[in-house]
Short mmCIF file of C-alpha atoms and ligand atoms in Angstrom, two decimals:
data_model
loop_
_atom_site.label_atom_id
_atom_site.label_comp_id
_atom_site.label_asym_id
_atom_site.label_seq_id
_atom_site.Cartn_x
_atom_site.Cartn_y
_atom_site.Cartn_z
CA UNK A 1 14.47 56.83 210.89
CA UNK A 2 11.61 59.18 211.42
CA UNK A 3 11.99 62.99 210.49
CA UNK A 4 10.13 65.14 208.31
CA UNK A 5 10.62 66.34 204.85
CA UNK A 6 8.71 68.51 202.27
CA UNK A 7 7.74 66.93 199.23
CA UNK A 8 5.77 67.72 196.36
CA UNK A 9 2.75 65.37 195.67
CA UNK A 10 2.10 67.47 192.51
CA UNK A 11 5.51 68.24 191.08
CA UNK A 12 4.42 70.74 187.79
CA UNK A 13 1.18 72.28 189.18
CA UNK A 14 2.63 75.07 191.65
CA UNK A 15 1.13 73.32 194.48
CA UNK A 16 4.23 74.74 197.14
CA UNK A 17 5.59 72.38 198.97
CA UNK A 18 4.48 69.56 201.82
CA UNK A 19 6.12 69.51 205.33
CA UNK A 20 5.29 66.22 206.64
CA UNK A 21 6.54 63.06 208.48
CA UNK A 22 9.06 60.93 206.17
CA UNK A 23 10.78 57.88 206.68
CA UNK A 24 14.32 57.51 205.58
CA UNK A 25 15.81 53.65 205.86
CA UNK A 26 19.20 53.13 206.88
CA UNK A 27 22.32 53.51 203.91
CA UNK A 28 22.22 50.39 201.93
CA UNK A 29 25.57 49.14 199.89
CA UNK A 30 27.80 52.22 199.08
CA UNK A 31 25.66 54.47 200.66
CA UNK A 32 26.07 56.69 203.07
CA UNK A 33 23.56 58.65 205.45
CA UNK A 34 24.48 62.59 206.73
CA UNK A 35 23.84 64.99 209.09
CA UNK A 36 22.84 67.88 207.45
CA UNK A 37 23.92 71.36 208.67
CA UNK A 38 22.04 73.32 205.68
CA UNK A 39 20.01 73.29 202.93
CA UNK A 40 20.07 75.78 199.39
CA UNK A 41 17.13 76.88 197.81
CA UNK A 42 18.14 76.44 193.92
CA UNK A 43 15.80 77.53 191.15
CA UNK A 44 15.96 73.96 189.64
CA UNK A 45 14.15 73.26 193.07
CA UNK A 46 11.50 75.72 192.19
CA UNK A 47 11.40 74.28 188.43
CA UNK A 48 10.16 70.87 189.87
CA UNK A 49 7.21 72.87 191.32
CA UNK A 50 6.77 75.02 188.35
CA UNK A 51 7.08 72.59 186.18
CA UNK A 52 10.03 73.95 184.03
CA UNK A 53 11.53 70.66 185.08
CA UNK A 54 8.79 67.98 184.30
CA UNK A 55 9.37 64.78 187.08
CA UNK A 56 6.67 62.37 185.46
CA UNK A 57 6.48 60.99 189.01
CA UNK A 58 5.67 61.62 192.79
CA UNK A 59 5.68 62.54 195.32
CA UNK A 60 9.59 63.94 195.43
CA UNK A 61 11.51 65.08 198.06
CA UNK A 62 13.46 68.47 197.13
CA UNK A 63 16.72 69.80 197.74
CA UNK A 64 20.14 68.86 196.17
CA UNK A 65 22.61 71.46 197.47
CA UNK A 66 23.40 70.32 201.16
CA UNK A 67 26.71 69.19 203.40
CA UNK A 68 27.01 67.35 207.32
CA UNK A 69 28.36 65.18 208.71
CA UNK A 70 28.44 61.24 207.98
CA UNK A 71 26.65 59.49 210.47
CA UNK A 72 26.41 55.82 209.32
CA UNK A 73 28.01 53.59 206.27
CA UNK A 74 26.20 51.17 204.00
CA UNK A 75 28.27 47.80 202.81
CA UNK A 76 31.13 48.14 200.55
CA UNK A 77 32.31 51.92 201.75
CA UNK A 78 35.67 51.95 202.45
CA UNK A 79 36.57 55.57 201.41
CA UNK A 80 34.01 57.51 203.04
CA UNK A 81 34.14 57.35 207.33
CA UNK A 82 31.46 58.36 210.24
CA UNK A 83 32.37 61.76 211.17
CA UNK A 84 33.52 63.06 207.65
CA UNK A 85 32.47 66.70 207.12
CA UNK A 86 31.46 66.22 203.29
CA UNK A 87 29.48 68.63 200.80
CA UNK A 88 26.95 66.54 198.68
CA UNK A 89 26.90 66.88 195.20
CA UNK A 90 23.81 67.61 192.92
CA UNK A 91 25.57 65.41 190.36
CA UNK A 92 27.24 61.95 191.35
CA UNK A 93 30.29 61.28 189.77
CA UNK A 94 31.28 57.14 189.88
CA UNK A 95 35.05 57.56 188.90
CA UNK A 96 34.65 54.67 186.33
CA UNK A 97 32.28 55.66 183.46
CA UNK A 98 33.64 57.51 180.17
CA UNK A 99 33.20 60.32 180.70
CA UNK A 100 33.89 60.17 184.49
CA UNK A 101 37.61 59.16 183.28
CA UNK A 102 38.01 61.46 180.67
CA UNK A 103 37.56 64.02 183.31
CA UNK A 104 34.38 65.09 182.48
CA UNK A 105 32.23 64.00 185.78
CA UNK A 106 29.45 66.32 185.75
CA UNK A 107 28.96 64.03 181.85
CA UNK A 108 28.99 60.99 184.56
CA UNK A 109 26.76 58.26 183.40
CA UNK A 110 25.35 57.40 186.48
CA UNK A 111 24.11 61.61 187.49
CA UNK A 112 22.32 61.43 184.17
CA UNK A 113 19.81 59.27 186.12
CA UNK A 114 19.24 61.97 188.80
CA UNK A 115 15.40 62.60 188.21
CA UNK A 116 14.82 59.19 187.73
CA UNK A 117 12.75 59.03 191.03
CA UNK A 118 14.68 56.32 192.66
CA UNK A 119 17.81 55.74 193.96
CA UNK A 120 20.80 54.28 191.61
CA UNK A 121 19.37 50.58 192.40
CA UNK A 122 16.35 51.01 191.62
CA UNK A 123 14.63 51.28 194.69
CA UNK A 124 13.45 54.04 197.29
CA UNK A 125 15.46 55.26 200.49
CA UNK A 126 12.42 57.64 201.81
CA UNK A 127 8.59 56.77 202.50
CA UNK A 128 5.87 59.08 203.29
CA UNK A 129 1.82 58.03 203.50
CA UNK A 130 2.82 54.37 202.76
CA UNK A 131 4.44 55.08 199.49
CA UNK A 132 8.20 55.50 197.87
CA UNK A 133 9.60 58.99 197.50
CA UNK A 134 12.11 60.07 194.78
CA UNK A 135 15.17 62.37 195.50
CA UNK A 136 15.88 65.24 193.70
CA UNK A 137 19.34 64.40 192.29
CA UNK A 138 19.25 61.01 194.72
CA UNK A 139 19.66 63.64 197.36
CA UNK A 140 16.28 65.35 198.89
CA UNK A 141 17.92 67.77 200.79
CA UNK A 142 14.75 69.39 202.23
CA UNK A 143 15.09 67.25 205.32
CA UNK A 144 17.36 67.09 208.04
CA UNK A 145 19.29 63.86 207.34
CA UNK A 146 20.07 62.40 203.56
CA UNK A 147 20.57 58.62 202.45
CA UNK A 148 23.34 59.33 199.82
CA UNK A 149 24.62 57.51 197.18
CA UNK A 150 28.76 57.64 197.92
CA UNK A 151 29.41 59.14 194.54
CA UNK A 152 27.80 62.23 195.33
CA UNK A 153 29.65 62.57 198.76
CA UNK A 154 32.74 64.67 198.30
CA UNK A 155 34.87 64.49 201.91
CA UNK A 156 35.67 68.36 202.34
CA UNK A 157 38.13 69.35 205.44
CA UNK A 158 36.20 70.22 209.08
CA UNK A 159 37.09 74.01 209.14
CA UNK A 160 34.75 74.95 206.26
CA UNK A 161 31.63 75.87 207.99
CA UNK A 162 28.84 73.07 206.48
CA UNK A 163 25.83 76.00 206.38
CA UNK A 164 28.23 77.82 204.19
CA UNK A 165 29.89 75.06 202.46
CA UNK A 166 26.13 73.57 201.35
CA UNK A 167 26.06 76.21 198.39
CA UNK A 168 29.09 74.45 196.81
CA UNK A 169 26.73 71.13 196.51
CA UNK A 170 25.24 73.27 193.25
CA UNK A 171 25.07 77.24 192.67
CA UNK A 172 28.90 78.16 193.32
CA UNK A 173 30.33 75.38 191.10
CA UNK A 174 28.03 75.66 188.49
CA UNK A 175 28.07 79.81 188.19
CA UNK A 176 31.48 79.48 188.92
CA UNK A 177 32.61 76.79 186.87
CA UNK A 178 30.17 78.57 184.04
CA UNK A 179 32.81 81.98 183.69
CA UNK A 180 36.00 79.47 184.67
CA UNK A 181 35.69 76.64 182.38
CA UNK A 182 32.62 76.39 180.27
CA UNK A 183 32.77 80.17 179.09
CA UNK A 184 36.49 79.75 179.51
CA UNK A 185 37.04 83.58 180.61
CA UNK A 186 40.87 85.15 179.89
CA UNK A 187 42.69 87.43 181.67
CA UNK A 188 41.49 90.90 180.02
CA UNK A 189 37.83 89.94 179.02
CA UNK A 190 34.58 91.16 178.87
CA UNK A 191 32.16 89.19 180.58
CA UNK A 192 28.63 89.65 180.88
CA UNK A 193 26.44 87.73 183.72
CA UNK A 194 22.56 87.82 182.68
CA UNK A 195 21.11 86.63 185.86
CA UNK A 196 22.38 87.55 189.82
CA UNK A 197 20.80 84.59 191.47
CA UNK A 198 22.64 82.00 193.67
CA UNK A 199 24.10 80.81 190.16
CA UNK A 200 24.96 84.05 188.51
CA UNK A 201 26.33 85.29 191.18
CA UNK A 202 29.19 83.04 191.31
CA UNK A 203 29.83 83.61 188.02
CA UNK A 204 30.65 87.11 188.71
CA UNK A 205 33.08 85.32 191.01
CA UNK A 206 34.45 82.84 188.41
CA UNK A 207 35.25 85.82 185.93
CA UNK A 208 36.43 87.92 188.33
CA UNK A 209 39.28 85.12 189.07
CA UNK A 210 39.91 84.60 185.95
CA UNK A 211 41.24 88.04 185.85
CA UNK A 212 38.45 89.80 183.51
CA UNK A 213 38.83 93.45 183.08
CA UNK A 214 35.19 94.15 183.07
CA UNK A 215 32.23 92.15 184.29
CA UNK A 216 28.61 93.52 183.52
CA UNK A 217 25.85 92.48 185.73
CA UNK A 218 22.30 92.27 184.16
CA UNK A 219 19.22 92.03 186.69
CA UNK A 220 15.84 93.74 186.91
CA UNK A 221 16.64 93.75 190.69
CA UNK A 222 18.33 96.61 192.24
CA UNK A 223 19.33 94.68 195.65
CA UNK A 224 21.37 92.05 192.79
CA UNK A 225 22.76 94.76 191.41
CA UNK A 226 23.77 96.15 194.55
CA UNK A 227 25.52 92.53 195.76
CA UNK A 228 26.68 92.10 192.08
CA UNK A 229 28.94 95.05 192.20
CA UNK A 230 30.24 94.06 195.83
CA UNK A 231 31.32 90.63 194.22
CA UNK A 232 33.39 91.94 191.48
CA UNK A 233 30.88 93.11 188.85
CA UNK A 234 32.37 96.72 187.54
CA UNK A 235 28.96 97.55 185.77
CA UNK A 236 25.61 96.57 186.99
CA UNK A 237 22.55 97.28 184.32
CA UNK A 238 18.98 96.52 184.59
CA UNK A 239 18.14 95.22 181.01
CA UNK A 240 20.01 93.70 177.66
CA UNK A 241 19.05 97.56 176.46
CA UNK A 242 21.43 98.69 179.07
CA UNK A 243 23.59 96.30 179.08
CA UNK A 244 24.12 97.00 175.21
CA UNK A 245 24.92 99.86 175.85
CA UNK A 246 27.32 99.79 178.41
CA UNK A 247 29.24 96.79 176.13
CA UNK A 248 29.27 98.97 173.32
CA UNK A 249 31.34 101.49 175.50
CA UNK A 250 33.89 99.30 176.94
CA UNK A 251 34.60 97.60 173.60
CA UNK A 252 34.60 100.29 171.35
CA UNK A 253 31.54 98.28 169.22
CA UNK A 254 32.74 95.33 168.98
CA UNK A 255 30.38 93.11 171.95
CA UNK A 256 31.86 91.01 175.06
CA UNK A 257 34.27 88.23 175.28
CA UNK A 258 31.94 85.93 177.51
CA UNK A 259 28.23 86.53 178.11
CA UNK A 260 26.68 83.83 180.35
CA UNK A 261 22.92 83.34 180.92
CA UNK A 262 22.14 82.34 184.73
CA UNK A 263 18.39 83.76 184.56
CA UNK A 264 15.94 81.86 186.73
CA UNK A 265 14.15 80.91 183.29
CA UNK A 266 16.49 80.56 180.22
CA UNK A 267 13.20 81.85 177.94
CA UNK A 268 13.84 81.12 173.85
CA UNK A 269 13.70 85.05 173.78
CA UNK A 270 15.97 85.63 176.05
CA UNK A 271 19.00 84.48 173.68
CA UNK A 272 18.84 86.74 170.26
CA UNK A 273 19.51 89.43 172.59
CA UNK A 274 22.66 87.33 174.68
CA UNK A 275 24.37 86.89 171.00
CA UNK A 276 24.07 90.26 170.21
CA UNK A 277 25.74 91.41 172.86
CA UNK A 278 28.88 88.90 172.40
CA UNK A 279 31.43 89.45 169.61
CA UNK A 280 32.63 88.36 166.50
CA UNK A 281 34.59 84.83 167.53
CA UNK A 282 33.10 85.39 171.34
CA UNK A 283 31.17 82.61 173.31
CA UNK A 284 27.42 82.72 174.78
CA UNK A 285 27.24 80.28 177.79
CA UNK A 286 23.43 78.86 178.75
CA UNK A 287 23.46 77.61 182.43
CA UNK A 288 19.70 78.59 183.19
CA UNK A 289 17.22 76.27 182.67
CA UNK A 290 14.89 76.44 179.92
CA UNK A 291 11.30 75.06 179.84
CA UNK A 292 12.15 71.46 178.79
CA UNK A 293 10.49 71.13 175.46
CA UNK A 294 10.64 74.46 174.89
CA UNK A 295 11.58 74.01 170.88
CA UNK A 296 11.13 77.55 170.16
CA UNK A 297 14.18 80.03 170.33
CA UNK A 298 14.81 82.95 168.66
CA UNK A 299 18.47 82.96 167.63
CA UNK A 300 20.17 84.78 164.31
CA UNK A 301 21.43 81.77 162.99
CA UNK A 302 23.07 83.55 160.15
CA UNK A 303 25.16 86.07 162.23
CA UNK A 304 25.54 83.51 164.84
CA UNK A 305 27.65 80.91 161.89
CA UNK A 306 29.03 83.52 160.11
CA UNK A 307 30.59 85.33 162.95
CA UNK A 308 32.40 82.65 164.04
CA UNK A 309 30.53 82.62 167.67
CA UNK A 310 30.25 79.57 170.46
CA UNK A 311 26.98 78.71 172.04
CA UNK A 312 28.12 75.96 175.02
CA UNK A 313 25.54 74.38 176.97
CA UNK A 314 26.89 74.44 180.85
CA UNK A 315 25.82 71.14 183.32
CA UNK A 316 27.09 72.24 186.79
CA UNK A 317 29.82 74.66 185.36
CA UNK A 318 31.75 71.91 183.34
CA UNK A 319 33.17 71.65 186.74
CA UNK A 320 34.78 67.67 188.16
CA UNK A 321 33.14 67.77 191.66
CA UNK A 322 35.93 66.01 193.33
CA UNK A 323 38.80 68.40 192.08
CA UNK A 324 36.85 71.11 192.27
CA UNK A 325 34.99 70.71 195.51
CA UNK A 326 37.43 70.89 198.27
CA UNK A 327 39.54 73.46 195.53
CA UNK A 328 36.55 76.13 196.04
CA UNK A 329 36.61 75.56 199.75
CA UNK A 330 40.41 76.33 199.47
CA UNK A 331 39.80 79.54 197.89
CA UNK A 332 37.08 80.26 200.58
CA UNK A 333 39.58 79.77 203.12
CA UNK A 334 42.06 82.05 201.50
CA UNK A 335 39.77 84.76 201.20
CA UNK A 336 39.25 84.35 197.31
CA UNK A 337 35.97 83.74 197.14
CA UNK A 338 33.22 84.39 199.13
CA UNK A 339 30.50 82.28 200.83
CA UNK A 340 28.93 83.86 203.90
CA UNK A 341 27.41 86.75 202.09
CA UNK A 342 25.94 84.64 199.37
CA UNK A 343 23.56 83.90 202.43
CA UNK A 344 20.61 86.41 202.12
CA UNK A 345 18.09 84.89 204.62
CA UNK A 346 17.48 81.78 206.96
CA UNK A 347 14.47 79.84 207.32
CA UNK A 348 13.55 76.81 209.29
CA UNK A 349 12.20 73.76 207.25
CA UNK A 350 8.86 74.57 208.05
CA UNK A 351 9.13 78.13 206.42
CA UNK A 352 10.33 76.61 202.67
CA UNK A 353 7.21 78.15 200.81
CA UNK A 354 8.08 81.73 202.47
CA UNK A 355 11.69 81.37 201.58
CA UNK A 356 10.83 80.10 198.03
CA UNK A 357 8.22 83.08 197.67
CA UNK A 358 11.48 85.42 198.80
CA UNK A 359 13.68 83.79 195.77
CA UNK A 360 10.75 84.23 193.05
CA UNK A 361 10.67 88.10 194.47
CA UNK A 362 14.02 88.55 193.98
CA UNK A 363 14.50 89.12 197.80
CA UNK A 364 17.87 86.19 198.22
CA UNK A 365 21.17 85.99 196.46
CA UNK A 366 20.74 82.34 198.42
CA UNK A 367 18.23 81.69 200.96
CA UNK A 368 19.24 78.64 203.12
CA UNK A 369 17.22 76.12 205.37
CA UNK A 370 19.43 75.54 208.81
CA UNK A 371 19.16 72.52 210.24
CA UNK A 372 19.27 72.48 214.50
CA UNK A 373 19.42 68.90 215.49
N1 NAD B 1 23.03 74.09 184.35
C1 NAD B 1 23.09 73.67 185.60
O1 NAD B 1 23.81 72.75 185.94
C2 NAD B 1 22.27 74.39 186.63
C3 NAD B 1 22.53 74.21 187.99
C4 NAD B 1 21.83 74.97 188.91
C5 NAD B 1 20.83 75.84 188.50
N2 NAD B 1 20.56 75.95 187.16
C6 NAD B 1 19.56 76.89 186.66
O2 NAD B 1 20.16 78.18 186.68
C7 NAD B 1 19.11 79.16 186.75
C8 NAD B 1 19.44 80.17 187.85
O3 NAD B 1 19.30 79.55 189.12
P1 NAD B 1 19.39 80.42 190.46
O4 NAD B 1 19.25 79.48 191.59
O5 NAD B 1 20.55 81.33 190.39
O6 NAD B 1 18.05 81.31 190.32
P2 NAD B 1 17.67 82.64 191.13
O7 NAD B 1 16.19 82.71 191.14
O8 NAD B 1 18.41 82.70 192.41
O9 NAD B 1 18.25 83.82 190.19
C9 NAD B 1 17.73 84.14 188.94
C10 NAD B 1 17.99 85.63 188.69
O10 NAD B 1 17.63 85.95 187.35
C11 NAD B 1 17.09 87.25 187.34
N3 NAD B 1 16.34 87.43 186.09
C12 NAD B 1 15.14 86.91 185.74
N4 NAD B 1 14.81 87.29 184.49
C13 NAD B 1 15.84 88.06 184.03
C14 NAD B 1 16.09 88.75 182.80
N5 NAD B 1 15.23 88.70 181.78
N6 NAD B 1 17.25 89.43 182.67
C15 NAD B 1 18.15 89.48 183.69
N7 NAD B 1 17.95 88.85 184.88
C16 NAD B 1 16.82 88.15 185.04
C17 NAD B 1 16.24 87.29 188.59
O11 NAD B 1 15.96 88.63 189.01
C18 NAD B 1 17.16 86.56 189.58
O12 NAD B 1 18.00 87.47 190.26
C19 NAD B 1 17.82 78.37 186.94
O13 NAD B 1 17.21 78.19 185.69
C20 NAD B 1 18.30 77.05 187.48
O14 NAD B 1 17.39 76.00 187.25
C21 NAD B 1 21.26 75.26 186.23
ZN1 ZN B 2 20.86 73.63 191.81
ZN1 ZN B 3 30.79 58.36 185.97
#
């Protein structure tokens, strides 16, 4: 089919992005194609034009946080149906791999190809000026309708609203899943989020579930601040100064339980500063992304052994898309967590370097692309 799309023929340089004609072919064997309702704007979107996440190809079609409606089924689907509200996933999971069967999906063998620049076979789904387009995350969910691989279709239930539901295709699992199960958050902690974007956000929301005592916001912005404390932060602080010394307070000294780093860049100085603030035994959680080959980091190795601390890398919030998929839009239906006002602004497709401009300023806790079709 014929729609339009907005690629990056530059991926690295800044360029902005390209709203042109694309041509998607039809789903090929367990493949689906969807609908889509809405698309998030993730920083790791932003990174492929900034070039914190290097491609090594192009052009690319963006976008990997999306949910519709299946509209067609490639060969060899038989648990996915036309007419199946689902949430796409930024990672696939294939139920068969390792680690996929030792229950640790977003490890799954086959999403470690996701900016490969083709789809799992090999071969491209989308065309544009006569040539093959790559998917971020086999997805490319800056245009109205995907071609997606089945394992990154989760089937969600049809009274979750899809614009809302498209944030838990990335930012609400992973900021989430970063306070629930990678930071592993107890009931009486100390958490501290470093970062109120889309992902840090739902952090706040993960510890708050958890049951932490206090959660401590850290942004430059004052509007994150702001939604921060109206999603469950009890503190909100402008800088690791502040934020030192509102830990110091609440813990009598001794640093936080959990501090998680969901800053749009996860900068090597950015983390001496994280370990201070967590204590003896405590656990620092890295979720943002930092300039891949970055190799410079400045970390007190010293304290950081002999205090008995835990630095845990986070890929999508250690979360299993398929349990935990339709399980957050359970708790959005129940009132426990929130969706609609992670939804700053709207844009149309054609508006994606205005809305991307808005998330550099700081203006979005999400901004989302709707999709009238
Ligand atoms: N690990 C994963 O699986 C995964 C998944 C999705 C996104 N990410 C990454 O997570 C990061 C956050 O993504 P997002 O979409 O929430 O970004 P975002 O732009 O929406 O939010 C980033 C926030 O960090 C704040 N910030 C910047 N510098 C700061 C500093 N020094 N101290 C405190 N706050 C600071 C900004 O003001 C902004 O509010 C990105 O690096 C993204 O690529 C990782
Ligand atoms: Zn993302
Ligand atoms: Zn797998």
């Amino acid at each position: 089919m014929k729609t339009k799309g907005a690629l990056l023929w530059e991926p690295g340089t800044d360029s902005g992005w390209s709203v042109e004609e694309i041509e998607i072919d039809p789903p090929k064997r367990r493949e689906v194609m969807v609908r889509l309702a809405a698309s998030g704007l993730c920083h790791s979107d932003q990174h492929l034009d900034d070039g914190v996440i290097p491609l090594g190809w192009a052009p690319v079609l963006g976008g990997h946080e999306g949910a519709g409606v299946v509209t067609e089924v490639g060969p060899e689907v038989d648990d996915i149906e036309v007419g199946d509200h689902v949430v796409l996933s930024f990672l696939p999971s294939c139920g068969k791999c390792a680690m996929c069967v030792a229950g640790q999906s977003n490890m799954c063998a086959l999403g470690a190809g996701v900016l490969g620049g083709t789809a799992p076979d090999g071969t491209h789904r989308v065309h544009a000026r006569g040539k093959g387009v790559g998917c971020m995350s086999f997805l490319g969910t800056f245009a109205p309708y995907v071609c997606a691989p089945v394992d990154a279709v989760v089937r969600i239930a049809d009274d979750i609203p899809l614009d809302k539901a498209a944030l838990i295709g990335c930012g609400v699992p992973t900021g989430w899943g970063s306070a629930v199960y990678a930071a592993e958050t107890r009931i009486g902690d100390i958490v501290v989020v470093v970062g109120i974007g889309g992902v840090g956000i739902n952090a706040v929301q993960g510890a708050r579930h958890k049951g932490a005592r206090h959660i401590v916001a850290v942004d430059p912005v004052a509007f994150k601040r702001e939604q921060a404390l109206s999603f469950g932060a009890t503190h909100a602080v402008s800088d690791y100064g502040e934020a030192a010394e509102v830990v110091a307070g609440l813990t009598n000294g001794q640093g936080a339980d959990r501090v998680i780093l969901t800053t749009g860049v996860a900068y090597g100085n950015l983390l001496e500063p994280a370990q201070q603030l967590t204590r003896r035994g405590g656990v620092l959680v890295v979720t943002a992304a930092a300039p891949a080959g970055q190799r410079e980091v400045e970390f007190d190795l010293f304290t950081f052994a002999m205090s008995g601390k835990r630095l845990q890398g986070s890929l999508y919030g250690t979360t299993n898309a398929r349990n935990d998929i339709p399980l957050l839009c359970d708790l959005y239906r129940t009132g426990q967590l929130k969706l609609d006002e992670l939804i700053t602004r709207t844009y149309r497709l054609d508006d994606i370097n205005q809305a991307f401009r808005d998330m550099r300023d700081g203006k979005n806790l999400r901004g989302v692309i709707m999709y009238d079709h």
